[in-house]
Coordinates of N, CA and C in Angstrom, one line a residue:
A10 N -3.5 62.8 170.1 CA -4.7 62.8 169.3 C -4.6 62.5 168.3
N11 N -3.4 63.2 167.2 CA -3.3 63.5 166.4 C -2.9 62.0 165.6
D12 N -2.5 60.6 166.1 CA -3.1 59.7 165.6 C -4.4 59.2 165.7
A13 N -4.7 59.9 166.6 CA -6.4 59.1 166.0 C -6.8 59.6 165.5
E14 N -6.9 61.0 164.9 CA -7.4 61.5 163.6 C -7.1 60.9 162.5
L15 N -6.0 60.3 162.8 CA -5.2 59.7 161.0 C -6.1 58.8 161.4
V16 N -6.3 57.9 162.1 CA -7.3 56.3 162.0 C -8.2 56.4 161.1
L17 N -9.1 57.4 162.3 CA -10.8 58.3 162.0 C -10.4 58.4 160.5
A18 N -9.6 58.8 160.1 CA -9.4 59.8 158.8 C -9.5 58.7 157.2
A19 N -8.5 57.2 157.7 CA -8.8 55.9 157.2 C -9.5 55.1 157.3
L20 N -11.1 55.6 157.5 CA -12.0 54.7 157.4 C -12.6 55.1 156.6
P21 N -13.6 54.1 156.1 CA -14.0 54.2 155.1 C -15.1 55.0 154.8
D22 N -16.0 55.4 156.2 CA -17.3 56.5 155.7 C -17.3 56.8 157.2
N23 N -18.7 57.0 157.1 CA -19.1 58.3 159.0 C -19.6 56.8 159.8
A24 N -19.7 55.9 159.2 CA -20.2 55.0 159.9 C -19.4 54.4 161.1
A25 N -18.4 54.0 160.1 CA -17.1 52.9 161.2 C -16.3 53.8 161.6
R26 N -16.3 55.3 160.9 CA -15.6 56.1 162.3 C -16.4 56.7 163.4
A27 N -18.1 56.4 163.2 CA -18.9 56.7 164.5 C -18.4 55.6 165.4
A28 N -18.6 54.2 164.8 CA -18.4 52.9 165.5 C -16.8 53.0 165.9
A29 N -16.3 53.2 165.3 CA -14.6 53.6 166.2 C -15.2 54.3 167.3
E30 N -15.1 55.5 167.2 CA -15.4 56.9 168.2 C -15.8 55.8 168.7
K31 N -16.6 54.9 169.4 CA -17.8 54.4 170.4 C -17.1 53.9 171.2
A32 N -16.5 52.8 169.6 CA -15.6 52.0 171.3 C -15.2 52.3 172.0
G33 N -14.0 53.3 171.2 CA -13.2 54.5 171.6 C -13.1 54.8 173.0
M34 N -14.7 55.1 173.5 CA -15.2 55.4 174.6 C -15.2 54.3 175.9
V35 N -14.7 53.1 175.6 CA -15.5 52.5 176.7 C -14.4 52.3 176.7
A36 N -14.3 51.7 178.5 CA -13.7 51.6 179.1 C -12.6 50.3 178.6
P37 N -11.9 49.2 179.5 CA -11.1 48.0 178.8 C -12.1 47.5 179.9
P38 N -12.3 45.3 179.6 CA -12.7 45.7 180.9 C -11.7 45.2 181.9
A39 N -12.3 45.1 183.2 CA -10.7 44.8 184.3 C -9.8 42.8 184.1
P40 N -9.5 43.5 184.4 CA -8.5 42.5 184.4 C -9.5 40.7 185.6
A41 N -9.6 39.7 185.2 CA -9.9 39.0 186.0 C -9.0 38.8 187.1
A42 N -9.1 38.3 188.7 CA -8.1 37.9 189.0 C -8.0 35.9 189.1
A43 N -7.3 35.6 189.0 CA -6.9 34.4 188.3 C -5.7 33.1 188.8
G44 N -5.8 32.4 189.1 CA -4.1 31.7 189.7 C -4.2 30.6 190.3
E45 N -3.3 29.4 190.8 CA -3.4 28.4 191.3 C -3.9 28.6 193.1
L46 N -4.1 30.0 193.9 CA -4.4 30.8 194.5 C -5.4 31.8 194.3
V47 N -6.8 31.5 194.5 CA -7.6 33.5 194.7 C -8.1 32.6 195.8
A48 N -8.1 34.1 196.8 CA -9.5 34.8 198.0 C -10.1 35.4 197.2
D49 N -11.4 35.4 197.4 CA -12.2 35.8 197.3 C -13.0 36.3 198.4
A50 N -13.2 37.5 198.6 CA -14.3 38.3 200.5 C -14.9 38.6 199.9
R51 N -16.0 38.5 200.4 CA -17.4 39.6 200.6 C -17.6 39.4 201.9
W52 N -17.8 40.5 202.1 CA -18.5 41.2 204.0 C -19.8 42.5 204.0
S53 N -20.4 42.7 204.7 CA -21.0 43.4 204.6 C -20.8 45.1 206.3
G54 N -21.3 45.8 206.2 CA -20.9 46.7 206.5 C -20.4 48.0 206.4
G55 N -20.3 48.0 204.9 CA -19.4 49.1 204.0 C -17.9 49.5 204.4
A56 N -17.4 48.7 205.0 CA -16.1 49.6 205.4 C -15.4 48.5 203.9
D57 N -14.2 49.8 203.7 CA -12.8 49.0 202.9 C -12.0 47.9 203.8
L58 N -11.9 46.1 203.5 CA -11.6 45.9 204.0 C -10.1 45.6 202.8
D59 N -9.2 44.9 203.2 CA -8.5 44.5 202.2 C -7.8 42.4 203.0
I60 N -7.9 42.3 201.5 CA -7.2 41.2 201.7 C -5.8 40.6 201.7
S61 N -4.7 40.5 203.1 CA -3.4 39.8 202.3 C -3.1 38.6 202.9
L62 N -1.5 37.9 202.4 CA -1.4 36.5 202.0 C 0.3 36.9 202.8
V63 N 0.6 36.6 203.4 CA 1.4 35.8 204.3 C 2.1 34.6 203.4
T64 N 3.4 34.7 203.1 CA 3.6 33.4 201.9 C 4.6 32.5 202.9
P65 N 5.7 31.6 202.7 CA 6.1 31.0 203.3 C 7.0 31.8 203.8
D66 N 7.9 32.9 202.4 CA 9.4 33.3 203.0 C 9.5 34.4 203.7
G67 N 7.9 35.2 204.7 CA 7.2 36.1 204.6 C 6.9 37.0 204.2
T68 N 7.2 37.5 203.8 CA 6.3 38.7 202.4 C 5.1 38.2 202.6
R69 N 4.9 40.0 202.9 CA 3.1 39.9 202.4 C 2.5 40.0 201.5
V70 N 1.9 39.7 200.7 CA 1.3 40.2 198.9 C -0.4 40.9 199.2
S71 N -0.4 41.6 198.6 CA -2.1 42.1 198.7 C -2.0 43.2 198.3
W72 N -3.0 44.3 197.8 CA -3.3 44.6 196.5 C -2.0 45.5 196.0
M73 N -0.7 46.0 196.9 CA 0.0 46.7 196.9 C 1.2 45.6 196.6
G74 N 1.1 45.2 196.1 CA 1.9 44.5 195.8 C 2.4 43.4 196.4
G75 N 3.7 42.9 196.0 CA 4.4 41.6 197.1 C 5.2 40.9 196.6
R76 N 5.0 40.8 195.5 CA 5.2 39.1 194.2 C 4.9 38.9 193.4
D77 N 6.0 39.1 192.7 CA 5.7 39.1 190.8 C 3.7 38.1 190.6
G78 N 3.2 37.9 189.6 CA 1.9 37.5 188.9 C 0.8 37.2 190.7
T79 N 1.0 38.9 190.9 CA -0.2 38.8 191.4 C -1.0 39.4 191.6
S80 N -2.8 39.0 190.9 CA -3.7 39.7 190.7 C -5.1 40.1 191.4
V81 N -5.6 41.4 191.9 CA -6.2 42.2 192.3 C -7.6 43.0 191.4
T82 N -9.1 42.9 192.3 CA -9.8 43.1 191.8 C -10.9 43.7 192.8
D83 N -11.7 44.6 192.7 CA -11.9 45.8 193.5 C -11.1 46.5 194.7
A84 N -10.0 46.1 194.6 CA -9.9 46.5 196.4 C -9.7 48.2 196.4
T85 N -11.1 48.9 195.9 CA -11.7 49.9 196.7 C -12.2 50.4 197.1
A86 N -13.4 48.4 196.9 CA -14.4 48.2 197.2 C -14.6 48.2 198.9
T87 N -15.7 48.6 198.7 CA -17.1 48.7 200.2 C -17.1 46.9 200.8
D88 N -17.5 46.3 199.5 CA -18.4 44.7 200.5 C -17.2 43.8 199.5
R89 N -16.6 44.1 199.1 CA -15.6 42.9 197.9 C -14.2 43.1 197.8
E90 N -14.0 42.0 198.1 CA -12.3 42.3 197.0 C -11.3 41.1 196.8
K91 N -11.1 40.9 195.7 CA -10.4 39.5 196.1 C -8.6 39.2 195.2
L92 N -8.4 38.7 195.6 CA -6.8 38.5 195.8 C -6.1 36.9 194.4
A93 N -5.2 37.6 193.6 CA -5.1 36.3 193.5 C -3.8 36.4 193.3
L94 N -2.8 34.1 193.2 CA -1.6 34.2 193.0 C -1.3 34.1 191.1
R95 N -0.5 33.8 190.2 CA -0.4 33.0 189.4 C 0.2 31.6 190.0
T96 N 0.9 31.0 190.9 CA 1.3 29.7 191.1 C 1.8 30.4 192.4
L97 N 1.6 29.2 192.7 CA 1.8 28.6 194.6 C 3.8 27.6 194.3
K98 N 4.1 28.0 195.7 CA 5.3 27.3 196.2 C 4.9 26.6 197.5
R99 N 5.7 25.7 197.6 CA 5.2 24.5 198.9 C 5.6 25.3 200.3
G100 N 4.8 24.9 201.1 CA 5.0 25.7 202.5 C 3.7 26.3 203.4
N101 N 3.2 27.0 204.0 CA 2.7 27.4 204.7 C 2.0 28.7 203.6
Y102 N 0.9 29.8 204.1 CA 0.4 30.8 203.8 C 0.0 30.5 204.5
L103 N -0.3 32.5 205.7 CA -1.7 33.0 205.9 C -3.0 33.7 204.9
I104 N -3.4 33.5 205.2 CA -3.9 34.7 205.2 C -5.2 35.7 205.5
E105 N -5.2 36.7 205.7 CA -5.6 37.8 206.4 C -6.6 38.9 206.0
V106 N -7.4 39.4 206.9 CA -8.4 40.6 206.6 C -8.2 41.3 207.6
S107 N -7.9 42.7 206.2 CA -7.8 44.5 208.3 C -8.1 44.9 207.2
R108 N -8.6 46.1 208.2 CA -9.3 47.3 207.7 C -7.9 48.5 207.7
I109 N -8.1 49.5 207.7 CA -7.2 50.8 208.2 C -7.3 50.6 209.4
A110 N -6.3 51.5 209.7 CA -6.5 51.0 211.6 C -6.9 53.0 211.3
G111 N -7.4 53.1 212.5 CA -8.2 54.7 213.2 C -9.4 54.5 212.5
T112 N -9.9 53.7 211.6 CA -11.6 53.2 211.8 C -12.1 53.0 212.4
S113 N -13.8 52.6 212.4 CA -15.1 51.9 212.9 C -14.2 50.5 213.8
T114 N -13.7 50.3 214.7 CA -13.9 49.0 215.2 C -14.9 48.4 215.5
A115 N -15.9 48.5 214.5 CA -17.3 47.6 214.5 C -17.5 46.2 213.8
P116 N -17.9 44.9 214.4 CA -17.3 44.6 214.1 C -17.9 43.6 212.6
I117 N -16.9 43.5 211.7 CA -17.6 42.7 210.5 C -18.1 41.4 210.2
R118 N -19.3 40.8 209.4 CA -18.7 39.3 209.3 C -18.5 39.4 207.4
G119 N -18.1 38.2 207.4 CA -18.3 38.1 205.7 C -17.6 36.5 205.9
T120 N -17.2 36.5 204.3 CA -16.7 34.8 203.8 C -16.2 35.6 202.6
L121 N -14.3 33.5 203.2 CA -13.7 34.0 202.2 C -13.6 33.0 201.6
D122 N -14.4 33.2 200.1 CA -14.3 32.2 199.5 C -12.9 31.4 198.7
I123 N -11.8 29.9 199.1 CA -10.2 30.4 199.1 C -10.4 29.1 198.0
T124 N -10.1 29.3 197.4 CA -9.3 28.5 195.6 C -8.0 28.3 195.7
A125 N -7.4 27.1 195.9 CA -6.3 27.2 196.2 C -6.3 25.3 195.3
L126 N -5.8 25.4 194.3 CA -5.4 24.2 193.4 C -6.4 23.1 192.9
G127 N -7.2 23.5 192.7 CA -8.3 23.9 191.8 C -9.5 23.2 193.4
E128 N -8.7 23.4 195.3 CA -9.7 22.1 195.8 C -10.1 23.5 196.5
R129 N -11.6 24.4 196.9 CA -12.7 24.8 197.6 C -12.4 25.1 199.0
R130 N -12.6 25.9 199.7 CA -13.5 26.4 200.8 C -14.2 27.9 201.4
A131 N -14.8 27.7 202.1 CA -15.8 28.9 202.4 C -15.1 29.7 203.2
L132 N -14.6 30.2 204.0 CA -14.3 30.0 205.4 C -15.6 31.9 206.2
P133 N -15.7 31.1 206.7 CA -16.4 32.8 207.5 C -15.6 33.6 208.6
F134 N -16.2 35.2 208.3 CA -14.5 35.3 209.4 C -15.2 37.1 210.2
E135 N -15.2 37.0 210.9 CA -15.6 37.5 212.5 C -14.3 38.8 212.3
L136 N -14.8 40.3 211.9 CA -13.3 41.4 212.5 C -13.6 41.9 213.1
A137 N -13.2 42.1 214.4 CA -13.5 42.7 215.1 C -12.7 43.9 216.1
G138 N -11.1 43.6 215.4 CA -9.8 43.8 215.1 C -9.5 45.2 214.1
D139 N -8.8 45.4 214.9 CA -7.7 46.1 212.7 C -7.9 44.9 211.8
R140 N -7.0 43.5 212.5 CA -6.9 42.4 211.5 C -7.2 41.0 212.0
V141 N -8.0 39.9 211.1 CA -8.4 39.1 211.8 C -7.1 37.9 210.7
V142 N -6.5 36.6 210.8 CA -6.1 35.5 210.2 C -6.8 34.6 210.1
V143 N -7.8 34.3 208.4 CA -8.8 34.4 208.5 C -8.4 31.9 208.1
G144 N -7.5 31.7 207.8 CA -7.5 30.8 207.2 C -5.7 30.2 207.2
R145 N -5.4 29.3 207.4 CA -3.9 28.8 206.2 C -4.2 27.7 205.4
I146 N -3.1 28.0 204.4 CA -3.3 26.9 203.4 C -1.7 26.3 203.0
S147 N -1.7 25.6 203.7 CA -0.8 24.8 202.6 C -0.5 23.8 202.1
I148 N 0.5 23.9 201.1 CA 1.2 23.6 200.3 C 2.0 22.3 200.2
A149 N 1.9 20.6 199.6 CA 3.2 19.7 199.9 C 3.6 19.1 198.3
L150 N 4.4 18.8 198.6 CA 4.6 17.1 197.5 C 4.4 16.4 198.2
E151 N 3.2 15.4 197.3 CA 3.1 14.7 198.1 C 3.7 13.0 196.9
A152 N 3.6 11.9 197.4 CA 3.5 11.1 196.0 C 3.3 10.1 195.9
H153 N 2.9 9.3 195.2 CA 2.2 7.8 195.0 C 2.0 7.2 194.1
L154 N 2.5 6.4 194.4 CA 3.1 5.3 193.4 C 1.7 3.8 193.7
E155 N 1.0 3.6 192.8 CA 1.0 2.4 191.9 C 1.4 1.3 191.0
P156 N 1.5 -0.3 191.1 CA 1.2 -0.4 190.3 C 0.7 -0.5 189.0
A157 N 1.9 -0.9 187.7 CA 0.7 -0.7 186.6 C 0.2 -1.7 186.6
W158 N -0.2 -3.2 186.8 CA -1.1 -4.0 186.5 C -2.1 -4.1 187.2

């Protein structure tokens, strides 16, 4: 609090102080979930669902972490969530949607929009139990040679 008072006292006039106080009251924008893989889920039904990703080495990545370079937005929303990985390695990734165990088992329908290395695909899903594997993402190295003439 004392540091803020020092900064305000150093401003030239009351208008500048008022503008600084107003700017200080605004919440910073949430970081955007972006990277080589972005999974953006939307659903109806008012349930808190979670996106998770099982990496080629078996690590589970979700809003709780699991790997460096992971970002998540809207983790507590009841109609959407976005999970992103900054970088991808070769191998197969499974993408899952799950709900908290012990909650309603009513079917929930939604769509998972996946962007991986610039490729986009929309995958519809229906969650009838606790968890469903919605898709598999396969990342491979492919060589292509062409003559220069």
